[in-house]
Short mmCIF file of C-alpha atoms in Angstrom, two decimals:
data_model
loop_
_atom_site.label_atom_id
_atom_site.label_comp_id
_atom_site.label_asym_id
_atom_site.label_seq_id
_atom_site.Cartn_x
_atom_site.Cartn_y
_atom_site.Cartn_z
CA UNK A 1 62.72 95.27 114.73
CA UNK A 2 59.00 94.86 114.22
CA UNK A 3 57.37 91.58 113.18
CA UNK A 4 56.65 93.00 109.72
CA UNK A 5 60.32 93.67 109.17
CA UNK A 6 61.35 90.21 110.35
CA UNK A 7 58.79 88.60 108.03
CA UNK A 8 59.86 90.74 105.05
CA UNK A 9 63.53 90.10 105.74
CA UNK A 10 62.95 86.37 106.22
CA UNK A 11 61.00 86.09 102.98
CA UNK A 12 63.72 88.07 101.23
CA UNK A 13 66.49 85.77 102.46
CA UNK A 14 64.46 82.70 101.44
CA UNK A 15 63.68 84.11 97.97
CA UNK A 16 67.27 85.19 97.41
CA UNK A 17 68.62 81.83 98.57
CA UNK A 18 66.23 80.03 96.23
CA UNK A 19 67.44 82.19 93.31
CA UNK A 20 71.07 81.53 94.19
CA UNK A 21 70.36 77.80 94.40
CA UNK A 22 68.60 77.91 91.01
CA UNK A 23 71.58 79.66 89.43
CA UNK A 24 74.16 77.42 91.06
CA UNK A 25 72.45 74.12 90.22
CA UNK A 26 71.27 74.86 86.68
CA UNK A 27 74.40 76.39 85.18
CA UNK A 28 77.87 74.92 84.93
CA UNK A 29 81.03 76.54 86.27
CA UNK A 30 81.89 78.41 83.08
CA UNK A 31 78.37 79.84 82.93
CA UNK A 32 78.51 80.83 86.60
CA UNK A 33 81.82 82.61 86.08
CA UNK A 34 80.28 84.57 83.23
CA UNK A 35 77.23 85.46 85.33
CA UNK A 36 79.54 86.70 88.10
CA UNK A 37 81.48 88.78 85.58
CA UNK A 38 78.27 90.32 84.25
CA UNK A 39 77.01 91.07 87.75
CA UNK A 40 80.29 92.78 88.61
CA UNK A 41 80.55 94.57 85.29
CA UNK A 42 77.03 96.01 85.62
CA UNK A 43 77.87 97.54 88.98
CA UNK A 44 81.24 98.79 87.74
CA UNK A 45 79.74 100.37 84.61
CA UNK A 46 77.13 102.17 86.70
CA UNK A 47 79.18 103.16 89.71
CA UNK A 48 82.26 104.27 87.80
CA UNK A 49 81.22 105.14 84.26
CA UNK A 50 77.58 106.28 84.38
CA UNK A 51 77.83 107.96 87.78
CA UNK A 52 81.19 109.47 86.79
CA UNK A 53 79.82 110.90 83.55
CA UNK A 54 76.82 112.39 85.37
CA UNK A 55 79.04 113.97 88.04
CA UNK A 56 81.40 115.28 85.35
CA UNK A 57 78.50 116.69 83.34
CA UNK A 58 77.09 118.39 86.45
CA UNK A 59 80.43 119.98 87.33
CA UNK A 60 80.95 121.12 83.74
CA UNK A 61 77.37 122.41 83.48
CA UNK A 62 77.73 124.42 86.64
CA UNK A 63 80.91 126.03 85.32
CA UNK A 64 79.91 126.83 81.76
CA UNK A 65 76.16 127.45 81.97
CA UNK A 66 74.66 130.60 83.45
CA UNK A 67 72.57 129.99 86.59
CA UNK A 68 69.11 130.20 84.94
CA UNK A 69 70.14 127.34 82.64
CA UNK A 70 70.98 124.89 85.44
CA UNK A 71 67.44 123.70 86.11
CA UNK A 72 66.42 122.99 82.50
CA UNK A 73 69.79 121.36 81.78
CA UNK A 74 69.36 119.07 84.79
CA UNK A 75 65.86 118.02 83.74
CA UNK A 76 66.98 117.53 80.16
CA UNK A 77 69.82 115.31 81.33
CA UNK A 78 67.52 113.15 83.48
CA UNK A 79 65.06 112.48 80.65
CA UNK A 80 67.47 112.32 77.72
CA UNK A 81 70.12 110.36 79.63
CA UNK A 82 67.85 107.69 81.06
CA UNK A 83 65.91 107.17 77.83
CA UNK A 84 69.22 106.95 75.93
CA UNK A 85 70.55 104.28 78.31
CA UNK A 86 67.34 102.30 77.84
CA UNK A 87 67.67 102.60 74.06
CA UNK A 88 71.26 101.29 73.80
CA UNK A 89 70.27 97.83 72.46
CA UNK A 90 68.07 99.23 69.68
CA UNK A 91 70.42 102.13 68.87
CA UNK A 92 73.25 99.67 68.28
CA UNK A 93 70.91 97.29 66.40
CA UNK A 94 73.14 94.54 67.76
CA UNK A 95 70.46 91.90 67.34
CA UNK A 96 69.64 92.78 63.71
CA UNK A 97 69.65 89.91 61.22
CA UNK A 98 69.86 90.23 57.47
CA UNK A 99 67.23 87.50 56.99
CA UNK A 100 64.62 89.16 59.21
CA UNK A 101 63.41 92.60 58.08
CA UNK A 102 60.63 92.64 60.73
CA UNK A 103 63.19 92.90 63.54
CA UNK A 104 64.68 96.25 64.61
CA UNK A 105 62.91 97.86 61.67
CA UNK A 106 62.71 101.47 62.85
CA UNK A 107 65.11 104.38 62.23
CA UNK A 108 66.44 104.34 65.79
CA UNK A 109 69.49 106.52 65.29
CA UNK A 110 67.50 109.24 63.52
CA UNK A 111 64.87 109.05 66.26
CA UNK A 112 67.51 109.40 68.93
CA UNK A 113 69.06 112.37 67.13
CA UNK A 114 65.63 114.01 66.99
CA UNK A 115 65.15 113.27 70.71
CA UNK A 116 68.55 114.81 71.40
CA UNK A 117 67.79 117.92 69.33
CA UNK A 118 64.36 118.29 70.96
CA UNK A 119 65.95 118.06 74.41
CA UNK A 120 68.60 120.64 73.48
CA UNK A 121 65.92 122.92 72.02
CA UNK A 122 63.72 122.60 75.11
CA UNK A 123 66.67 123.31 77.40
CA UNK A 124 67.72 126.29 75.26
CA UNK A 125 64.21 127.82 75.18
CA UNK A 126 63.73 127.33 78.94
CA UNK A 127 67.23 128.65 79.60
CA UNK A 128 66.69 131.79 77.50
CA UNK A 129 63.25 132.49 78.98
CA UNK A 130 64.58 132.09 82.50
CA UNK A 131 67.62 134.26 81.75
CA UNK A 132 65.36 137.03 80.47
CA UNK A 133 63.16 136.79 83.54
CA UNK A 134 66.22 136.90 85.77
CA UNK A 135 67.42 140.07 83.98
CA UNK A 136 64.02 141.77 84.14
CA UNK B 1 92.62 112.04 92.94
CA UNK B 2 91.07 111.89 96.38
CA UNK B 3 88.93 108.94 97.46
CA UNK B 4 85.31 110.09 97.52
CA UNK B 5 83.57 110.36 100.88
CA UNK B 6 79.82 110.78 101.49
CA UNK B 7 80.56 114.25 102.91
CA UNK B 8 81.80 115.38 99.51
CA UNK B 9 78.25 115.11 98.16
CA UNK B 10 76.42 118.24 99.18
CA UNK B 11 73.25 118.29 97.08
CA UNK B 12 69.97 118.22 99.00
CA UNK B 13 68.52 116.20 96.15
CA UNK B 14 70.54 113.13 97.11
CA UNK B 15 68.20 112.48 100.01
CA UNK B 16 66.27 109.54 101.48
CA UNK B 17 63.15 111.67 100.84
CA UNK B 18 63.84 111.33 97.09
CA UNK B 19 65.17 107.76 97.26
CA UNK B 20 62.12 106.50 99.18
CA UNK B 21 59.67 108.02 96.70
CA UNK B 22 61.46 106.73 93.63
CA UNK B 23 61.97 103.45 95.51
CA UNK B 24 58.22 102.95 95.90
CA UNK B 25 57.71 103.05 92.13
CA UNK B 26 60.82 101.02 91.47
CA UNK B 27 59.53 98.43 93.94
CA UNK B 28 56.17 98.36 92.17
CA UNK B 29 57.96 97.94 88.82
CA UNK B 30 60.17 95.14 90.09
CA UNK B 31 57.21 93.44 91.76
CA UNK B 32 55.24 93.63 88.49
CA UNK B 33 58.20 92.28 86.51
CA UNK B 34 58.66 89.49 89.03
CA UNK B 35 55.01 88.37 89.02
CA UNK B 36 54.61 88.59 85.24
CA UNK B 37 57.95 86.77 84.94
CA UNK B 38 56.56 83.95 87.09
CA UNK B 39 53.50 83.82 84.82
CA UNK B 40 55.76 83.53 81.77
CA UNK B 41 57.81 80.82 83.44
CA UNK B 42 54.64 78.92 84.35
CA UNK B 43 53.36 79.23 80.77
CA UNK B 44 56.58 77.68 79.48
CA UNK B 45 56.73 74.71 81.87
CA UNK B 46 56.28 71.52 79.82
CA UNK B 47 53.97 69.86 82.37
CA UNK B 48 53.05 72.19 85.21
CA UNK B 49 51.38 70.80 88.36
CA UNK B 50 48.56 73.31 87.82
CA UNK B 51 47.75 73.67 84.15
CA UNK B 52 48.22 77.08 82.51
CA UNK B 53 44.74 78.39 81.55
CA UNK B 54 43.72 78.56 77.89
CA UNK B 55 41.67 81.72 78.49
CA UNK B 56 41.67 84.62 78.12
CA UNK B 57 43.36 84.24 74.76
CA UNK B 58 45.11 87.61 75.31
CA UNK B 59 46.29 86.74 78.83
CA UNK B 60 49.91 85.99 77.98
CA UNK B 61 50.00 88.87 75.52
CA UNK B 62 48.99 91.23 78.34
CA UNK B 63 51.25 89.83 81.05
CA UNK B 64 54.38 89.57 78.92
CA UNK B 65 53.82 92.97 77.32
CA UNK B 66 53.48 94.40 80.82
CA UNK B 67 56.67 92.60 81.87
CA UNK B 68 58.82 94.18 79.16
CA UNK B 69 57.24 97.65 79.24
CA UNK B 70 57.55 97.79 83.04
CA UNK B 71 61.18 96.74 82.74
CA UNK B 72 61.77 99.66 80.34
CA UNK B 73 60.09 102.08 82.77
CA UNK B 74 62.35 100.76 85.54
CA UNK B 75 65.50 102.03 83.75
CA UNK B 76 64.96 105.76 84.53
CA UNK B 77 63.65 104.86 87.99
CA UNK B 78 66.71 102.76 88.83
CA UNK B 79 69.13 105.38 87.48
CA UNK B 80 67.58 108.18 89.56
CA UNK B 81 67.33 105.91 92.62
CA UNK B 82 71.00 104.97 92.38
CA UNK B 83 71.90 108.63 91.84
CA UNK B 84 70.04 109.64 95.00
CA UNK B 85 71.84 107.08 97.19
CA UNK B 86 75.23 107.19 95.42
CA UNK B 87 77.10 108.91 98.32
CA UNK B 88 76.35 105.92 100.56
CA UNK B 89 78.60 103.82 98.31
CA UNK B 90 81.56 105.62 99.90
CA UNK B 91 80.54 105.23 103.53
CA UNK B 92 83.47 103.97 105.61
CA UNK B 93 82.91 100.87 107.68
CA UNK B 94 84.13 101.25 111.29
CA UNK B 95 86.15 98.09 111.75
CA UNK B 96 86.18 98.40 115.54
CA UNK B 97 82.40 98.28 115.82
CA UNK B 98 82.13 94.61 116.90
CA UNK B 99 78.68 93.09 116.54
CA UNK B 100 77.36 96.11 114.71
CA UNK B 101 80.02 95.52 112.10
CA UNK B 102 78.35 92.22 111.23
CA UNK B 103 74.97 93.91 110.83
CA UNK B 104 76.45 96.70 108.71
CA UNK B 105 78.41 94.21 106.65
CA UNK B 106 75.31 92.10 105.98
CA UNK B 107 73.27 95.15 105.01
CA UNK B 108 75.94 96.38 102.62
CA UNK B 109 76.27 92.91 101.13
CA UNK B 110 72.50 92.80 100.57
CA UNK B 111 72.67 96.21 98.84
CA UNK B 112 75.54 95.00 96.63
CA UNK B 113 73.47 91.95 95.66
CA UNK B 114 70.39 94.11 95.05
CA UNK B 115 72.19 96.64 92.85
CA UNK B 116 74.10 93.99 90.90
CA UNK B 117 71.01 91.83 90.34
CA UNK B 118 68.85 94.84 89.40
CA UNK B 119 71.29 96.11 86.79
CA UNK B 120 71.81 92.57 85.51
CA UNK B 121 68.07 91.95 85.13
CA UNK B 122 67.38 95.21 83.30
CA UNK B 123 70.47 94.93 81.08
CA UNK B 124 69.93 91.30 80.07
CA UNK B 125 66.17 91.81 79.72
CA UNK B 126 66.59 94.82 77.41
CA UNK B 127 69.23 93.00 75.37
CA UNK B 128 67.09 89.89 75.04
CA UNK B 129 64.05 91.93 73.99
CA UNK B 130 66.10 93.19 71.03
CA UNK B 131 67.47 89.70 70.27
CA UNK B 132 70.94 90.77 71.30
CA UNK B 133 72.90 88.08 73.12
CA UNK B 134 76.27 89.58 74.06
CA UNK B 135 76.93 86.80 76.56
CA UNK B 136 78.46 83.51 75.40
CA UNK B 137 77.93 80.92 78.07
CA UNK B 138 74.94 81.36 80.34
CA UNK B 139 71.37 80.65 79.37
CA UNK B 140 69.29 83.84 79.37
CA UNK B 141 66.07 82.19 80.43
CA UNK B 142 67.55 80.18 83.33
CA UNK B 143 69.67 83.05 84.57
CA UNK B 144 67.06 85.81 84.22
CA UNK B 145 64.67 83.59 86.18
CA UNK B 146 67.16 82.66 88.93
CA UNK B 147 68.36 86.25 89.38
CA UNK B 148 64.77 87.50 89.48
CA UNK B 149 64.44 85.58 92.76
CA UNK B 150 67.75 87.00 93.93
CA UNK B 151 66.70 90.56 93.04
CA UNK B 152 63.27 90.34 94.64
CA UNK B 153 64.75 88.64 97.71
CA UNK B 154 67.42 91.32 98.13
CA UNK B 155 64.74 93.98 97.58
CA UNK B 156 62.62 92.56 100.43
CA UNK B 157 65.66 92.46 102.72
CA UNK B 158 66.45 96.07 101.77
CA UNK B 159 62.88 97.19 102.51
CA UNK B 160 62.94 95.31 105.83
CA UNK B 161 66.20 96.99 106.88
CA UNK B 162 65.19 100.47 105.76
CA UNK B 163 61.48 100.35 106.66
CA UNK B 164 61.62 102.88 109.55
CA UNK B 165 63.40 105.44 107.33
CA UNK B 166 61.11 104.70 104.36
CA UNK B 167 58.02 105.15 106.56
CA UNK B 168 59.03 108.45 108.09
CA UNK B 169 60.41 109.75 104.79
CA UNK B 170 57.15 109.01 102.98
CA UNK B 171 54.99 110.48 105.77
CA UNK B 172 57.01 113.68 105.97
CA UNK B 173 57.04 116.42 103.36
CA UNK B 174 59.32 115.78 100.39
CA UNK B 175 61.51 118.72 101.46
CA UNK B 176 61.94 117.38 105.00
CA UNK B 177 65.63 117.01 105.90
CA UNK B 178 65.40 114.71 108.96
CA UNK B 179 67.21 111.80 107.33
CA UNK B 180 69.62 113.81 105.19
CA UNK B 181 73.36 113.51 105.59
CA UNK B 182 74.87 116.42 107.52
CA UNK B 183 76.67 117.82 104.51
CA UNK B 184 73.67 117.55 102.16
CA UNK B 185 72.68 121.19 102.59
CA UNK B 186 73.22 122.73 99.19
CA UNK B 187 70.00 123.38 97.24
CA UNK B 188 69.98 121.52 93.94
CA UNK B 189 69.40 123.16 90.55
CA UNK B 190 65.76 122.03 90.81
CA UNK B 191 63.47 121.22 93.72
CA UNK B 192 62.97 117.65 94.89
CA UNK B 193 59.40 117.79 93.60
CA UNK B 194 60.58 118.81 90.15
CA UNK B 195 63.22 116.08 90.10
CA UNK B 196 60.59 113.49 91.04
CA UNK B 197 58.12 114.74 88.42
CA UNK B 198 60.86 114.63 85.81
CA UNK B 199 61.69 111.07 86.82
CA UNK B 200 58.03 110.06 86.40
CA UNK B 201 58.06 111.81 83.02
CA UNK B 202 61.19 109.91 81.95
CA UNK B 203 59.58 106.60 82.99
CA UNK B 204 56.43 107.62 81.11
CA UNK B 205 58.45 108.41 77.97
CA UNK B 206 60.21 105.03 78.31
CA UNK B 207 56.77 103.37 78.37
CA UNK B 208 55.39 105.33 75.40
CA UNK B 209 58.58 104.79 73.42
CA UNK B 210 58.37 101.00 73.70
CA UNK B 211 54.77 99.94 74.47
CA UNK B 212 53.73 100.04 70.80
CA UNK B 213 55.46 96.71 70.40
CA UNK B 214 52.43 95.21 72.09
CA UNK B 215 49.76 97.98 72.14
CA UNK B 216 48.70 98.48 68.49
CA UNK B 217 47.40 102.05 68.85
CA UNK B 218 50.77 103.17 70.28
CA UNK B 219 52.76 101.81 67.33
CA UNK B 220 53.33 105.23 65.78
CA UNK B 221 54.38 106.74 69.09
CA UNK B 222 56.70 103.95 70.15
CA UNK B 223 59.71 105.09 68.19
CA UNK B 224 62.15 102.97 70.21
CA UNK B 225 60.17 99.71 70.08
CA UNK B 226 62.11 96.74 68.74
CA UNK B 227 59.55 96.25 65.96
CA UNK B 228 57.09 98.32 63.94
CA UNK B 229 54.65 95.42 64.12
CA UNK B 230 54.74 95.05 60.33
CA UNK B 231 55.34 91.71 58.69
CA UNK B 232 53.77 89.23 56.29
CA UNK B 233 50.05 89.01 57.15
CA UNK B 234 50.46 91.87 59.64
CA UNK B 235 52.51 89.73 62.01
CA UNK B 236 56.26 90.18 62.60
CA UNK B 237 58.64 87.24 62.48
CA UNK B 238 60.84 86.10 65.32
CA UNK B 239 62.84 83.31 63.71
CA UNK B 240 63.05 83.03 59.94
CA UNK B 241 63.01 79.79 57.97
CA UNK B 242 66.61 80.50 56.99
CA UNK B 243 67.67 80.94 60.64
CA UNK B 244 65.89 77.71 61.54
CA UNK B 245 67.52 75.88 58.62
CA UNK B 246 64.22 74.66 57.18
CA UNK B 247 64.06 76.45 53.82
CA UNK B 248 64.39 73.17 51.90
CA UNK B 249 62.38 70.82 54.12
CA UNK B 250 59.49 73.26 54.66
CA UNK B 251 59.18 73.99 50.95
CA UNK B 252 59.24 70.31 49.97
CA UNK B 253 55.99 69.47 48.10
CA UNK B 254 56.25 65.95 49.55
CA UNK B 255 55.91 67.31 53.11
CA UNK B 256 53.46 65.45 55.32
CA UNK B 257 52.54 65.80 58.98
CA UNK B 258 53.05 62.58 60.92
CA UNK B 259 50.51 61.79 63.61
CA UNK B 260 51.91 59.29 66.10
CA UNK B 261 49.65 57.62 68.65
CA UNK B 262 51.20 55.38 71.30
CA UNK B 263 54.41 55.08 69.27
CA UNK B 264 52.69 54.05 66.01
CA UNK B 265 52.55 56.37 63.04
CA UNK B 266 48.79 56.40 62.50
CA UNK B 267 48.58 58.78 59.59
CA UNK B 268 50.54 61.10 57.36
CA UNK B 269 48.70 64.21 56.23
CA UNK B 270 50.00 66.26 53.32
CA UNK B 271 48.98 69.87 52.77
CA UNK B 272 46.10 68.80 50.47
CA UNK B 273 44.87 66.33 53.12
CA UNK B 274 44.87 69.05 55.76
CA UNK B 275 43.03 71.45 53.44
CA UNK B 276 40.40 68.74 52.83
CA UNK B 277 39.56 68.62 56.56
CA UNK B 278 37.02 71.13 58.03
CA UNK B 279 38.62 74.59 58.10
CA UNK B 280 38.19 77.06 60.96
CA UNK B 281 39.23 80.68 61.39
CA UNK B 282 40.31 82.24 64.69
CA UNK B 283 41.68 85.62 65.74
CA UNK B 284 44.60 84.93 68.06
CA UNK B 285 47.73 86.85 69.02
CA UNK B 286 51.31 85.82 68.62
CA UNK B 287 52.70 87.01 71.94
CA UNK B 288 56.45 86.71 72.16
CA UNK B 289 58.45 86.32 75.37
CA UNK B 290 60.42 89.32 74.11
CA UNK B 291 57.36 91.46 74.80
CA UNK B 292 56.02 92.19 71.32
CA UNK B 293 52.72 90.84 70.15
CA UNK B 294 50.43 91.03 67.14
CA UNK B 295 46.95 89.81 66.44
CA UNK B 296 46.50 87.52 63.45
CA UNK B 297 43.58 85.90 61.66
CA UNK B 298 44.51 82.26 61.32
CA UNK B 299 42.74 79.60 59.26
CA UNK B 300 43.37 75.89 59.45
CA UNK B 301 42.38 72.60 61.00
CA UNK B 302 41.49 72.03 64.64
CA UNK B 303 44.26 69.99 66.23
CA UNK B 304 41.56 68.02 68.09
CA UNK B 305 40.00 67.04 64.72
CA UNK B 306 43.36 65.81 63.42
CA UNK B 307 44.05 63.80 66.57
CA UNK B 308 40.54 62.31 66.49
CA UNK B 309 41.05 61.33 62.83
CA UNK B 310 44.15 59.42 63.93
CA UNK B 311 42.17 57.66 66.65
CA UNK B 312 43.71 59.47 69.63
CA UNK B 313 41.58 60.15 72.69
CA UNK B 314 41.22 63.74 73.92
CA UNK B 315 42.79 65.35 76.97
CA UNK B 316 46.29 64.03 76.26
CA UNK B 317 49.42 66.17 76.13
CA UNK B 318 50.72 66.45 72.57
CA UNK B 319 54.41 66.40 71.75
CA UNK B 320 54.79 68.83 68.87
CA UNK B 321 57.92 68.55 66.72
CA UNK B 322 59.18 71.05 64.18
CA UNK B 323 61.22 70.49 61.03
CA UNK B 324 63.97 72.50 62.75
CA UNK B 325 66.96 70.30 63.47
CA UNK B 326 68.15 72.24 66.51
CA UNK B 327 67.02 74.87 68.99
CA UNK B 328 65.47 74.69 72.45
CA UNK B 329 61.94 74.88 71.08
CA UNK B 330 62.24 72.27 68.34
CA UNK B 331 60.01 69.98 70.39
CA UNK B 332 57.34 71.40 72.66
CA UNK B 333 54.57 69.93 74.75
CA UNK B 334 51.04 71.16 74.07
CA UNK B 335 49.06 70.42 77.26
CA UNK B 336 45.85 68.44 76.82
CA UNK B 337 43.65 71.41 77.76
CA UNK B 338 45.11 73.40 74.84
CA UNK B 339 44.88 70.47 72.42
CA UNK B 340 41.18 70.07 73.27
CA UNK B 341 40.43 73.79 72.86
CA UNK B 342 38.44 74.55 69.70
CA UNK B 343 40.59 77.62 69.05
CA UNK B 344 43.81 75.61 68.82
CA UNK B 345 44.58 75.17 65.14
CA UNK B 346 47.14 73.72 62.84
CA UNK B 347 47.18 76.98 60.90
CA UNK B 348 47.62 76.89 57.13
CA UNK B 349 46.66 80.50 56.34
CA UNK B 350 47.31 83.88 57.91
CA UNK B 351 45.11 86.86 56.95
CA UNK B 352 43.55 84.85 54.13
CA UNK B 353 46.88 83.99 52.49
CA UNK B 354 48.80 80.72 52.75
CA UNK B 355 51.39 80.92 55.53
CA UNK B 356 54.67 82.39 54.37
CA UNK B 357 57.75 80.25 54.83
CA UNK B 358 58.87 82.50 57.70
CA UNK B 359 55.52 82.18 59.47
CA UNK B 360 55.76 78.38 59.50
CA UNK B 361 54.64 77.11 56.07
CA UNK B 362 53.31 74.51 55.45
CA UNK B 363 51.67 74.30 58.84
CA UNK B 364 52.11 75.79 62.31
CA UNK B 365 50.53 75.57 65.70
CA UNK B 366 48.41 78.47 66.98
CA UNK B 367 46.76 78.24 70.39
CA UNK B 368 45.17 80.80 72.71
CA UNK B 369 47.06 82.29 75.68
CA UNK B 370 50.39 80.71 74.80
CA UNK B 371 53.94 82.13 74.57
CA UNK B 372 55.06 82.67 70.99
CA UNK B 373 58.07 80.35 71.31
CA UNK B 374 55.63 77.50 71.94
CA UNK B 375 53.51 78.28 68.86
CA UNK B 376 55.66 75.85 66.94
CA UNK B 377 56.29 76.52 63.25
CA UNK B 378 57.11 74.15 60.35
CA UNK B 379 55.43 71.18 62.03
CA UNK B 380 56.71 67.72 61.24
CA UNK B 381 54.87 65.54 63.74
CA UNK B 382 52.33 65.34 66.54
CA UNK B 383 52.70 62.58 69.13
CA UNK B 384 50.27 61.49 71.84
CA UNK B 385 50.21 58.51 74.15
CA UNK B 386 47.69 55.77 73.30
#
């Protein structure tokens, strides 16, 4: 391994060890258990649920959609899916408080529905145009 | 159901050529989040070895806004990155490999740490930005800070291990197949270039959809921002008087600000007393750790004038106490450099109107380049050493 890689790796181990030390010394056992659960749950939710849903959607899409629709559907899924994941906390308005009308004060669900419809419309238009071209 | 194996994944899109390119931008995002996170941590230290600067007044607004917006952009990047490398999750470890087994084991452990810490940081950061605290025990601030070091450390280890592949993948054409798995031969529904462009577009949409929380001219575009930016006096509210439990004490006409010097209460200033002192107006932002910010026009008394009236010498740290009876930020330390700054006010008015109860009536602290949580509301006392 080159010197650059050893330096990067060494710095990484030091930084990571410092972070682990910070977590271990500044939180009690109950808090650490919860952190461990969250770390594990995040990986599980991605690797099983999110990845599983994407694989399922791809398999389904390939079966039910005609070939010219595959590309637009894929791109639609990348944009719509990732923006939707990012928007989960505001869509659920979990942090909303009755005494604070300046917090979470946008129509998130309606916005997301519009985003969903726009994505579907864009995929449909692209799919139809490409189908026609393929037929021509 | 069969156990997945890397060979089952046949798409050419799940390639190091894609992972390396998305990885570069993800690395830049994480690096930006890490550095701006350090800045935020520094700004919140009660007595840092090197004082946090008082200028530019918009410094914290910029760095914390960048922190949260970059974190939002990292969500699409991380999802596509994980998608591209997903087959590697199912790689079998050859248990008879001896010393190599240790190296492989360590690398896989570092990846597990990196993925877990990355998801944790983005998930808890997004939740916190929307004031959602679905965890019960751990402290967000302590944990987000500690795991930032873990994430950036694991990222450096990952880059160190994969550097030869990253280098050749980035130098070669995006459609190069040198580093692809043997079974990754099936063309995807789109080209690699198109997938990458779409990923950049998704990250761009994530930015536009949220940046209006801190960039005023994007407010109308940022449909997924946690706030519209509206509020009394054009400034949103983070914690209401009701949530802080101060509705009675803050509205009490007998309220007076205690100024304590060297343990002695030197003076008590009621609202009328404060209004009788020279009034100054400043334009300063409230810049929240949650990433939103808003500029306000504040009018009130210079804190340095009040301290001088009480006979305190300048340059001292000021212990600022709120009427709040609980909460981590009930008492905060205003470093001497901020207390001496002419822009640091005990604000009585916002946008020409007396402060609303939720904005800190009767009197709140407003200082340049300071995290919103430290712009203490509903002041009850100021204390300095003699």
